[in-house]
Amino acid sequence: MEDQGNNKTLSLIKTSTSSNSGFLERGRRIKVAAEMGLAESSRGRHWSRALRDRLLRRIGNGACGCQKEGLTPSKVAEDLVGEEGDDEVIEMARKLRALQKLVPGGEDLAMDRLFEETADYVEALQRQVNVMRALASLLGMLEKEKRLMGG
Amino acid sequence: MEPTRSSGAGSGNSGTYTPEIAESLRFEEEIQSLMHPSLEPPPASDGGSSFTALLGLPANQAVELLHEPESDDSLAVAAAKASGREMWRFRLRDPKALTLPSGCSPTFPSNAALVERAARLSVFAAEDSPEAASVPSHSGDRSPKPKAEPADSDSQPICPIPGERPQRLAKRKEADKGNKVKGPAKKTKSAEEGSAKGAEENTSGEKLPYVHVRARRGQATDSHSLAERARREKINARMKLLQELVPGCSKISGTALVLDEIINHVQSLQRQVEVLSMRLAAVNPRIDFSGLDSFLSAECGRVTVGNGRGGGGMEQSAWMEATVVNGGRRQPQQQQQQQQIWHVDLVHPHPTPPVWERVDSPHLIINPGTSLFGYDPSNSVVSLHSNQLKTEL
């Protein structure tokens, strides 16, 4: 996988330098980079590790054309939920399932761990968004200045 | 006070009671069978305070029985039958203490010997002598009927019947007495195990061999439900934390709605990341990287620029460089930021992911540890992966 990752990244680098890489393609790679940075920012976390694994796997698999691996069997949310009425349990289970899918690595987590990870993930996401927004506006200003200065 | 008392039932306070333990066990079963079909609470029991009440016999009869040394067996049986129920309670409260704390009814006021004998005859033989010895003081603390204490403490402690019974008793006790148990009733994680095992250890830090769990009315107090409850509380605490994180969530009540909000928030944040990355992609990447090499080697020894990779050169350094080149008033700021960035990177001896490094080494080389923004808490900046970012430029 490392070799594949290696090749993949190299090819990525090669393609990116050409100015005709599509806008979308660039955007996607930026997103991957951002998520990688997000994962790096909270290194010790379960979700961080899962996110990194997911990203690396995606890159590696992209090179060899593998399909995305199936999701690990998740704990049935019903187990996680305490006693409630039946309909409510189903509702709750659905929501928990959705949350599990959103949070990287959430599928293996039970309810209490899931909430912990979600809290940390939300914080990290918020920070990431702030940084990216600042960066985007900064670059935007830079560009404007450049243009203004006749660059 | 019989020293032998503490040494356990079998030690035979008098020759008559040598096979006491076996008897006690038998009596226990008898009691069980007797009790279960129908056993109303002893009449006239002021909280089961009187020994007579315990026995469930009219006073004189009980006295008679007690006074008859020959009728030990019958007395034991009677005591067992009648007092069984109360015994259960007391055992629950303090397995080691005598279960006749209330014992001293007016009928047998201070007849220590009688009480002792009655205790002896009780089915509950003490099993653990050392604990029994240590317990008397505890039982003294906690018995609801203090007057019986002094005598009782010397009486034969009740043997802790195997684990499950105290739990059943717990239920019944709770049903009977509601919230009568004060103070010691605490619900802690350790308490669960404590009461679950019928353990005698004092886990609450108070002078109780038993940790009481304040079960709410109608709720079971066995180990499973206790653990369940603790888990649920933990989950609720985490949920509250999440509520505080997500803006506008604290007003919402109800787990389902809160969950909805949380999910929405996470989704919106993820979408924002996507939008912003598109926005970044839209930024014109053509920045002048010419002066980068020297600049970088000066700033950060870890970083080397790939050859002929103008576009793929140093990410943020590139930008910063560009800014330095171009930006007028922005310069100081960016330089600062730059310093910060480099600083942070230098400070972090990144245990860089080997994959990245290997990936980079052949050609490019940005030390994967070099990030767009080092993590600087004061800025709450997040590191974007340099490698990828650079590829965009």
Coordinates of C-alpha atoms in Angstrom, one line a residue:
Chain A
M1 CA 0.0 0.0 0.0
E2 CA 2.8 2.3 0.7
D3 CA 4.2 1.9 -2.7
Q4 CA 0.9 2.5 -4.2
G5 CA 0.5 5.5 -2.0
N6 CA 3.8 6.6 -3.2
N7 CA 3.0 6.3 -6.8
K8 CA -0.3 7.9 -6.3
T9 CA 1.0 10.9 -4.6
L10 CA 3.7 11.4 -7.1
S11 CA 1.2 11.3 -9.9
L12 CA -0.9 13.6 -8.0
I13 CA 1.9 16.0 -7.6
K14 CA 2.7 15.8 -11.3
T15 CA -0.8 16.4 -12.4
S16 CA -1.4 19.2 -10.0
T17 CA 1.4 21.3 -11.3
S18 CA -0.1 21.5 -14.7
S19 CA -2.5 24.3 -14.9
N20 CA -5.1 22.3 -16.7
S21 CA -6.0 20.2 -13.7
G22 CA -9.6 20.6 -13.4
F23 CA -11.0 22.9 -10.9
L24 CA -12.9 20.1 -9.4
E25 CA -9.9 17.9 -9.2
R26 CA -8.0 20.5 -7.4
G27 CA -10.8 21.1 -5.1
R28 CA -11.0 17.5 -4.2
R29 CA -7.4 17.3 -3.5
I30 CA -7.5 20.3 -1.4
K31 CA -10.3 18.7 0.5
V32 CA -8.3 15.7 1.1
A33 CA -5.4 17.8 2.3
A34 CA -7.7 19.7 4.6
E35 CA -9.0 16.5 6.1
M36 CA -5.6 15.3 6.5
G37 CA -4.7 18.4 8.3
L38 CA -7.8 18.0 10.4
A39 CA -6.8 14.6 11.4
E40 CA -3.3 15.7 12.2
S41 CA -4.6 18.5 14.4
S42 CA -6.0 16.1 16.9
R43 CA -3.6 13.2 16.7
G44 CA -4.5 11.1 19.6
R45 CA -8.1 10.8 18.9
H46 CA -9.9 7.7 17.6
W47 CA -11.7 9.6 14.9
S48 CA -8.5 11.2 13.9
R49 CA -6.8 7.9 13.4
A50 CA -9.8 6.6 11.5
L51 CA -9.9 9.6 9.3
R52 CA -6.3 9.3 8.4
D53 CA -6.6 5.7 7.7
R54 CA -9.5 6.4 5.4
L55 CA -7.7 9.1 3.5
L56 CA -4.5 7.0 3.1
R57 CA -6.5 4.1 2.0
R58 CA -8.4 6.1 -0.5
I59 CA -5.2 7.3 -2.0
G60 CA -3.7 3.9 -2.0
N61 CA -6.7 2.2 -3.4
G62 CA -7.2 4.9 -6.0
A63 CA -3.9 3.9 -7.4
C64 CA -4.7 0.2 -7.6
G65 CA -8.3 0.8 -8.5
C66 CA -9.7 -1.1 -5.6
Q67 CA -13.2 -0.6 -4.4
K68 CA -13.8 1.1 -1.2
E69 CA -13.9 -1.4 1.5
G70 CA -17.1 -2.2 3.2
L71 CA -17.9 -0.6 6.4
T72 CA -17.0 -2.5 9.5
P73 CA -19.9 -4.1 11.1
S74 CA -21.3 -1.6 13.4
K75 CA -22.8 -2.2 16.7
V76 CA -26.5 -2.1 16.4
A77 CA -27.7 1.1 17.8
E78 CA -30.4 -0.6 19.6
D79 CA -27.8 -2.0 21.9
L80 CA -26.6 1.4 22.7
V81 CA -29.8 2.9 23.5
G82 CA -31.3 2.3 26.9
E83 CA -34.8 1.4 27.5
E84 CA -37.3 3.5 25.6
G85 CA -40.5 2.9 23.8
D86 CA -40.2 0.8 20.8
D87 CA -40.8 3.5 18.2
E88 CA -38.6 5.8 19.9
V89 CA -35.9 3.2 20.1
I90 CA -36.0 2.8 16.4
E91 CA -35.9 6.5 15.8
M92 CA -33.0 6.9 18.2
A93 CA -31.2 4.0 16.6
R94 CA -31.6 5.6 13.2
K95 CA -30.2 8.9 14.4
L96 CA -27.3 7.2 16.2
R97 CA -26.5 5.3 13.1
A98 CA -26.5 8.5 11.1
L99 CA -24.1 10.1 13.6
Q100 CA -21.9 7.0 13.5
K101 CA -21.6 7.4 9.8
L102 CA -20.8 11.1 10.1
V103 CA -18.0 10.8 12.6
P104 CA -15.0 9.0 11.2
G105 CA -14.4 5.8 13.0
G106 CA -17.8 6.1 14.7
E107 CA -19.0 2.8 13.6
D108 CA -17.2 0.8 16.1
L109 CA -18.1 3.0 19.0
A110 CA -20.7 2.6 21.6
M111 CA -23.0 5.4 22.6
D112 CA -20.9 7.0 25.3
R113 CA -17.6 6.8 23.3
L114 CA -19.5 8.0 20.3
F115 CA -20.6 11.2 22.0
E116 CA -17.1 11.8 23.2
E117 CA -15.6 11.5 19.8
T118 CA -18.3 13.6 18.3
A119 CA -17.6 16.4 20.7
D120 CA -14.0 16.4 19.9
Y121 CA -14.6 16.0 16.2
V122 CA -17.0 19.0 16.2
E123 CA -14.4 21.1 17.9
A124 CA -11.7 20.1 15.5
L125 CA -14.0 20.7 12.5
Q126 CA -14.9 24.1 13.8
R127 CA -11.2 25.0 14.0
Q128 CA -10.5 23.6 10.6
V129 CA -13.3 25.7 9.1
N130 CA -12.0 28.8 10.7
V131 CA -8.5 28.2 9.4
M132 CA -9.7 27.5 5.9
R133 CA -11.9 30.5 5.9
A134 CA -9.1 32.7 7.0
L135 CA -6.8 31.2 4.5
A136 CA -9.2 31.6 1.7
S137 CA -9.9 35.2 2.5
L138 CA -6.2 35.8 2.9
L139 CA -5.4 34.3 -0.4
G140 CA -8.2 36.1 -2.0
M141 CA -6.9 39.4 -0.7
L142 CA -3.5 38.5 -1.9
E143 CA -4.7 37.8 -5.3
K144 CA -6.6 41.0 -5.4
E145 CA -3.6 42.9 -4.4
K146 CA -1.5 41.2 -6.9
R147 CA -3.9 42.1 -9.6
L148 CA -4.1 45.6 -8.4
M149 CA -0.4 45.9 -8.3
G150 CA -0.4 44.8 -11.9
G151 CA 1.0 41.3 -11.1
Chain B
M1 CA -20.8 -11.0 75.1
E2 CA -19.7 -14.3 74.0
P3 CA -16.3 -14.3 72.4
T4 CA -17.2 -17.4 70.7
R5 CA -19.9 -15.5 69.0
S6 CA -17.6 -13.8 66.8
S7 CA -15.8 -16.9 65.9
G8 CA -18.8 -18.2 64.1
A9 CA -21.7 -20.2 64.7
G10 CA -20.1 -23.5 64.6
S11 CA -17.7 -22.7 67.4
G12 CA -20.4 -23.9 69.8
N13 CA -21.1 -21.5 72.4
S14 CA -22.4 -24.3 74.2
G15 CA -22.3 -27.9 73.3
T16 CA -25.9 -27.8 72.2
Y17 CA -25.2 -25.8 69.2
T18 CA -22.4 -27.4 67.5
P19 CA -24.1 -28.4 64.4
E20 CA -25.5 -25.0 64.3
I21 CA -24.3 -24.0 60.9
A22 CA -25.9 -26.9 59.2
E23 CA -29.0 -26.1 61.2
S24 CA -28.9 -22.5 60.3
L25 CA -28.7 -23.3 56.7
R26 CA -31.6 -25.7 56.9
F27 CA -33.5 -23.2 58.8
E28 CA -32.8 -20.7 56.2
E29 CA -34.3 -22.8 53.6
E30 CA -37.2 -23.5 55.8
I31 CA -37.7 -19.8 56.3
Q32 CA -37.5 -19.2 52.6
S33 CA -40.2 -21.7 51.9
L34 CA -42.2 -20.4 54.8
M35 CA -41.8 -16.9 53.9
H36 CA -42.6 -16.9 50.3
P37 CA -46.1 -18.2 50.2
S38 CA -47.4 -15.8 52.7
L39 CA -45.8 -13.8 55.3
E40 CA -47.3 -10.7 56.4
P41 CA -45.1 -8.3 58.3
P42 CA -45.0 -9.0 61.9
P43 CA -47.8 -7.3 63.6
A44 CA -47.3 -4.4 65.8
S45 CA -43.9 -3.9 64.6
D46 CA -42.6 -0.5 65.1
G47 CA -40.4 -0.8 62.3
G48 CA -39.8 -4.3 63.4
S49 CA -38.3 -3.1 66.6
S50 CA -39.5 -5.6 69.0
F51 CA -38.2 -9.0 69.3
T52 CA -41.6 -10.2 69.9
A53 CA -42.7 -8.6 66.7
L54 CA -39.8 -10.3 65.1
L55 CA -40.9 -13.6 66.3
G56 CA -44.4 -12.7 65.4
L57 CA -45.6 -14.4 68.5
P58 CA -47.4 -13.0 71.4
A59 CA -45.0 -11.9 74.0
N60 CA -45.6 -14.6 76.6
Q61 CA -45.3 -17.3 74.1
A62 CA -42.0 -16.0 73.0
V63 CA -40.8 -15.7 76.5
E64 CA -41.9 -19.2 77.2
L65 CA -40.1 -20.5 74.2
L66 CA -37.1 -18.6 75.1
H67 CA -37.1 -19.8 78.6
E68 CA -37.2 -23.3 77.6
P69 CA -33.8 -24.5 77.0
E70 CA -35.1 -27.7 75.7
S71 CA -37.2 -26.1 73.1
D72 CA -34.2 -24.8 71.3
D73 CA -35.2 -26.3 68.1
S74 CA -38.7 -25.2 68.2
L75 CA -37.7 -21.8 69.2
A76 CA -35.3 -21.7 66.5
V77 CA -37.9 -22.7 64.0
A78 CA -40.3 -20.3 65.4
A79 CA -37.8 -17.6 65.4
A80 CA -36.8 -18.5 62.0
K81 CA -40.3 -18.5 60.7
A82 CA -41.5 -15.4 62.3
S83 CA -38.4 -13.4 62.2
G84 CA -37.4 -14.6 58.9
R85 CA -38.7 -11.6 57.2
E86 CA -37.2 -9.2 59.5
M87 CA -34.0 -11.1 59.4
W88 CA -33.8 -10.6 55.8
R89 CA -34.0 -7.0 56.2
F90 CA -31.4 -6.8 58.8
R91 CA -29.2 -9.1 56.9
L92 CA -29.5 -6.8 54.0
R93 CA -28.5 -3.9 56.0
D94 CA -25.7 -5.5 57.7
P95 CA -24.9 -9.1 57.0
K96 CA -22.6 -9.3 59.8
A97 CA -24.5 -7.6 62.4
L98 CA -27.1 -9.3 64.4
T99 CA -30.4 -9.2 62.8
L100 CA -32.2 -8.6 65.9
P101 CA -31.2 -5.1 66.6
S102 CA -34.6 -4.2 67.3
G103 CA -34.7 -7.2 69.4
C104 CA -35.0 -5.8 72.8
S105 CA -38.7 -5.6 73.2
P106 CA -40.2 -4.7 76.5
T107 CA -40.5 -8.3 77.0
F108 CA -36.9 -9.0 77.0
P109 CA -35.5 -5.7 78.0
S110 CA -32.0 -6.3 78.9
N111 CA -31.7 -10.0 79.1
A112 CA -28.5 -10.2 77.3
A113 CA -28.3 -13.9 77.8
L114 CA -31.7 -14.4 76.3
V115 CA -31.0 -12.2 73.4
E116 CA -27.8 -14.1 72.9
R117 CA -29.5 -17.3 72.9
A118 CA -32.2 -16.2 70.6
A119 CA -29.5 -14.9 68.3
R120 CA -27.8 -18.1 68.6
L121 CA -30.9 -19.8 67.6
S122 CA -31.4 -17.6 64.7
V123 CA -30.8 -19.3 61.5
F124 CA -28.2 -16.9 60.5
A125 CA -24.9 -18.1 61.6
A126 CA -22.0 -15.9 61.2
E127 CA -19.6 -17.1 58.7
D128 CA -16.9 -14.6 58.9
S129 CA -15.6 -14.1 62.3
P130 CA -13.1 -11.4 61.7
E131 CA -15.6 -9.3 60.0
A132 CA -18.1 -10.1 62.5
A133 CA -15.8 -8.8 65.1
S134 CA -15.2 -5.6 63.3
V135 CA -18.8 -5.2 62.5
P136 CA -20.4 -4.7 65.8
S137 CA -19.4 -1.1 65.8
H138 CA -20.8 -0.7 62.4
S139 CA -24.0 -2.3 63.2
G140 CA -24.1 -0.1 66.2
D141 CA -23.9 2.9 64.0
R142 CA -26.5 1.9 61.6
S143 CA -29.1 0.0 63.3
P144 CA -32.3 1.9 63.2
K145 CA -33.1 0.7 66.7
P146 CA -30.3 1.9 68.8
K147 CA -31.5 0.5 72.0
A148 CA -30.9 -2.9 70.8
E149 CA -27.5 -2.2 69.8
P150 CA -25.3 -2.9 72.7
A151 CA -26.7 -6.3 73.2
D152 CA -27.0 -7.0 69.6
S153 CA -23.5 -6.2 68.8
D154 CA -22.5 -9.1 70.8
S155 CA -25.1 -11.3 69.3
Q156 CA -24.4 -13.6 66.6
P157 CA -24.0 -11.8 63.4
I158 CA -26.0 -13.0 60.5
C159 CA -24.2 -14.9 57.9
P160 CA -24.2 -13.3 54.5
I161 CA -26.2 -15.5 52.4
P162 CA -24.9 -16.0 49.0
G163 CA -25.1 -12.9 46.8
E164 CA -28.3 -12.9 45.1
R165 CA -30.5 -12.8 48.2
P166 CA -29.4 -9.4 49.4
Q167 CA -30.4 -8.1 46.1
R168 CA -33.8 -9.6 46.2
L169 CA -34.0 -8.3 49.7
A170 CA -32.9 -5.0 48.5
K171 CA -35.9 -4.9 46.3
R172 CA -38.2 -5.9 49.0
K173 CA -36.5 -3.7 51.5
E174 CA -36.9 -0.7 49.2
A175 CA -40.5 -1.6 48.7
D176 CA -41.1 -1.9 52.4
K177 CA -39.2 1.0 53.7
G178 CA -39.1 3.3 50.8
N179 CA -36.5 5.8 51.5
K180 CA -36.1 4.9 55.0
V181 CA -32.5 4.2 54.7
K182 CA -30.7 7.4 55.0
G183 CA -27.3 8.8 54.6
P184 CA -25.4 5.8 53.5
A185 CA -27.6 5.4 50.6
K186 CA -25.4 6.4 47.8
K187 CA -25.2 5.5 44.3
T188 CA -21.8 5.2 43.0
K189 CA -20.2 3.1 40.5
S190 CA -18.5 1.1 43.2
A191 CA -21.7 1.0 45.1
E192 CA -23.1 -1.0 42.3
E193 CA -20.6 -3.7 42.7
G194 CA -20.8 -3.5 46.4
S195 CA -24.4 -4.0 46.7
A196 CA -24.5 -6.4 43.8
K197 CA -22.1 -8.7 45.5
G198 CA -23.7 -8.3 48.7
A199 CA -20.2 -7.2 49.6
E200 CA -19.4 -6.2 53.0
E201 CA -16.7 -3.8 52.0
N202 CA -17.3 -0.2 52.8
T203 CA -17.0 1.4 49.4
S204 CA -18.7 4.6 50.3
G205 CA -16.2 5.7 52.8
E206 CA -18.7 5.7 55.6
K207 CA -18.9 3.2 58.3
L208 CA -21.0 0.8 56.5
P209 CA -20.2 -2.7 55.5
Y210 CA -22.9 -2.3 52.9
V211 CA -23.2 0.3 50.4
H212 CA -26.7 1.3 49.9
V213 CA -27.9 2.2 46.5
R214 CA -30.6 4.7 46.4
A215 CA -32.9 2.9 44.1
R216 CA -35.8 4.9 43.0
R217 CA -39.2 3.5 43.8
G218 CA -40.1 0.7 41.5
Q219 CA -36.6 0.3 40.1
A220 CA -34.6 -2.8 40.5
T221 CA -31.3 -2.6 42.3
D222 CA -29.5 -5.6 41.0
S223 CA -26.2 -5.2 39.5
H224 CA -27.3 -5.0 35.9
S225 CA -29.7 -2.2 36.3
L226 CA -27.3 -0.4 38.5
A227 CA -24.6 -0.6 35.9
E228 CA -27.2 0.3 33.3
R229 CA -28.2 3.4 35.2
A230 CA -24.6 4.5 35.7
R231 CA -24.0 4.1 32.0
R232 CA -27.0 6.0 31.2
E233 CA -25.9 8.8 33.4
K234 CA -22.5 8.9 31.7
I235 CA -24.2 9.0 28.4
N236 CA -26.4 11.9 29.5
A237 CA -23.4 13.8 30.7
R238 CA -21.7 13.4 27.4
M239 CA -24.9 14.5 25.7
K240 CA -24.9 17.6 27.7
L241 CA -21.4 18.4 26.7
L242 CA -22.3 18.0 23.1
Q243 CA -25.3 20.3 23.6
E244 CA -23.0 23.0 24.8
L245 CA -20.8 22.6 21.9
V246 CA -23.5 22.8 19.3
P247 CA -24.9 26.3 19.2
G248 CA -28.5 26.6 20.0
C249 CA -28.7 23.1 21.4
S250 CA -29.0 23.9 25.0
K251 CA -32.5 25.1 24.7
I252 CA -33.7 22.0 23.1
S253 CA -35.0 19.3 25.3
G254 CA -35.3 15.7 24.3
T255 CA -32.6 13.4 23.2
A256 CA -33.9 12.9 19.7
L257 CA -34.1 16.6 18.9
V258 CA -30.7 17.2 20.3
L259 CA -29.3 14.4 18.3
D260 CA -30.9 15.9 15.2
E261 CA -29.2 19.2 15.9
I262 CA -25.9 17.6 16.5
I263 CA -26.1 15.7 13.2
N264 CA -27.1 18.8 11.4
H265 CA -24.2 20.7 12.8
V266 CA -21.7 18.1 11.9
Q267 CA -23.0 17.9 8.4
S268 CA -22.9 21.6 8.0
L269 CA -19.4 21.8 9.2
Q270 CA -18.3 19.1 6.8
R271 CA -20.1 20.9 4.0
Q272 CA -18.3 24.1 4.9
V273 CA -15.0 22.3 4.7
E274 CA -15.9 21.2 1.2
V275 CA -17.0 24.7 0.1
L276 CA -13.9 26.3 1.5
S277 CA -11.7 23.8 -0.2
M278 CA -13.4 24.6 -3.5
R279 CA -12.9 28.2 -2.7
L280 CA -9.2 27.6 -2.1
A281 CA -9.0 25.7 -5.3
A282 CA -10.4 28.7 -7.1
V283 CA -7.6 30.9 -5.9
N284 CA -5.3 31.5 -8.6
P285 CA -2.3 29.3 -7.8
R286 CA 0.2 31.1 -9.9
I287 CA 2.6 32.5 -7.4
D288 CA 6.2 33.3 -7.8
F289 CA 8.3 30.7 -6.3
S290 CA 11.6 31.8 -7.5
G291 CA 13.2 33.0 -4.3
L292 CA 12.0 30.1 -2.4
D293 CA 14.9 27.8 -2.2
S294 CA 17.3 29.9 -0.3
F295 CA 14.5 31.3 1.8
L296 CA 13.5 27.9 2.9
S297 CA 16.8 26.5 3.6
A298 CA 17.4 29.4 5.8
E299 CA 14.3 29.1 7.6
C300 CA 13.8 25.5 8.0
G301 CA 16.5 23.0 7.5
R302 CA 14.1 20.2 7.2
V303 CA 12.6 21.4 4.0
T304 CA 14.1 21.0 0.7
V305 CA 12.6 22.0 -2.5
G306 CA 12.2 19.6 -5.3
N307 CA 13.9 20.4 -8.5
G308 CA 12.0 21.8 -11.3
R309 CA 8.9 21.7 -9.4
G310 CA 8.1 25.3 -9.5
G311 CA 4.4 24.8 -9.1
G312 CA 4.7 22.1 -6.6
G313 CA 7.1 24.0 -4.5
M314 CA 6.7 25.0 -1.1
E315 CA 3.3 25.5 -0.1
Q316 CA 2.8 28.0 2.5
S317 CA 6.2 29.3 2.2
A318 CA 5.4 29.9 -1.3
W319 CA 2.4 31.9 -0.4
M320 CA 4.2 33.7 2.3
E321 CA 7.0 34.4 0.0
A322 CA 4.7 35.8 -2.5
T323 CA 3.2 37.9 0.1
V324 CA 6.5 39.1 1.2
V325 CA 7.2 39.9 -2.3
N326 CA 4.0 41.5 -3.1
G327 CA 2.2 42.5 0.0
G328 CA 2.8 45.9 1.3
R329 CA 1.1 46.5 4.5
R330 CA 0.4 42.9 4.9
Q331 CA 4.0 42.1 5.1
P332 CA 4.7 42.3 8.8
Q333 CA 1.6 40.3 9.6
Q334 CA 2.5 37.6 7.3
Q335 CA 6.0 37.5 8.3
Q336 CA 4.9 37.1 11.8
Q337 CA 2.6 34.4 10.8
Q338 CA 5.3 32.8 8.8
Q339 CA 7.6 32.9 11.7
Q340 CA 4.9 31.4 13.8
I341 CA 4.4 28.7 11.3
W342 CA 7.9 27.8 10.9
H343 CA 8.4 28.0 14.5
V344 CA 5.8 25.7 15.3
D345 CA 7.0 23.2 12.8
L346 CA 10.5 23.4 14.1
V347 CA 9.2 22.9 17.5
H348 CA 7.2 19.9 16.6
P349 CA 9.5 17.1 16.0
H350 CA 6.8 15.5 14.0
P351 CA 6.6 11.8 14.1
T352 CA 5.7 12.1 10.5
P353 CA 3.7 9.4 9.0
P354 CA 6.2 7.2 7.3
V355 CA 4.1 6.9 4.3
W356 CA 4.2 10.5 3.5
E357 CA 7.9 10.7 4.0
R358 CA 8.6 7.8 1.8
V359 CA 6.3 9.3 -0.7
D360 CA 8.0 12.5 -0.6
S361 CA 11.6 11.5 -0.4
P362 CA 12.2 10.6 -4.0
H363 CA 11.2 13.9 -5.4
L364 CA 9.6 16.2 -3.3
I365 CA 10.1 16.7 -0.3
I366 CA 8.4 18.6 1.9
N367 CA 8.7 17.3 5.2
P368 CA 5.3 16.2 5.8
G369 CA 5.6 17.7 9.2
T370 CA 5.7 21.0 7.6
S371 CA 2.2 22.2 7.7
L372 CA 0.4 25.1 6.4
F373 CA -0.4 26.3 9.7
G374 CA 1.3 24.7 12.6
Y375 CA -1.1 24.0 15.4
D376 CA -1.0 27.2 17.4
P377 CA -3.5 27.2 20.1
S378 CA -3.5 30.9 20.4
N379 CA -4.5 31.2 16.8
S380 CA -6.5 28.0 16.9
V381 CA -5.0 27.2 13.7
V382 CA -5.1 23.8 12.3
S383 CA -2.4 22.3 10.2
L384 CA -3.3 21.6 6.7
H385 CA -1.3 19.0 5.2
S386 CA 1.5 20.6 3.4
N387 CA 2.0 17.9 0.8
Q388 CA -1.4 18.1 -0.6
L389 CA -1.8 21.8 -0.4
K390 CA 1.4 22.2 -2.3
T391 CA 0.2 20.0 -5.0
E392 CA -2.6 22.4 -5.5
L393 CA -0.3 25.2 -6.1

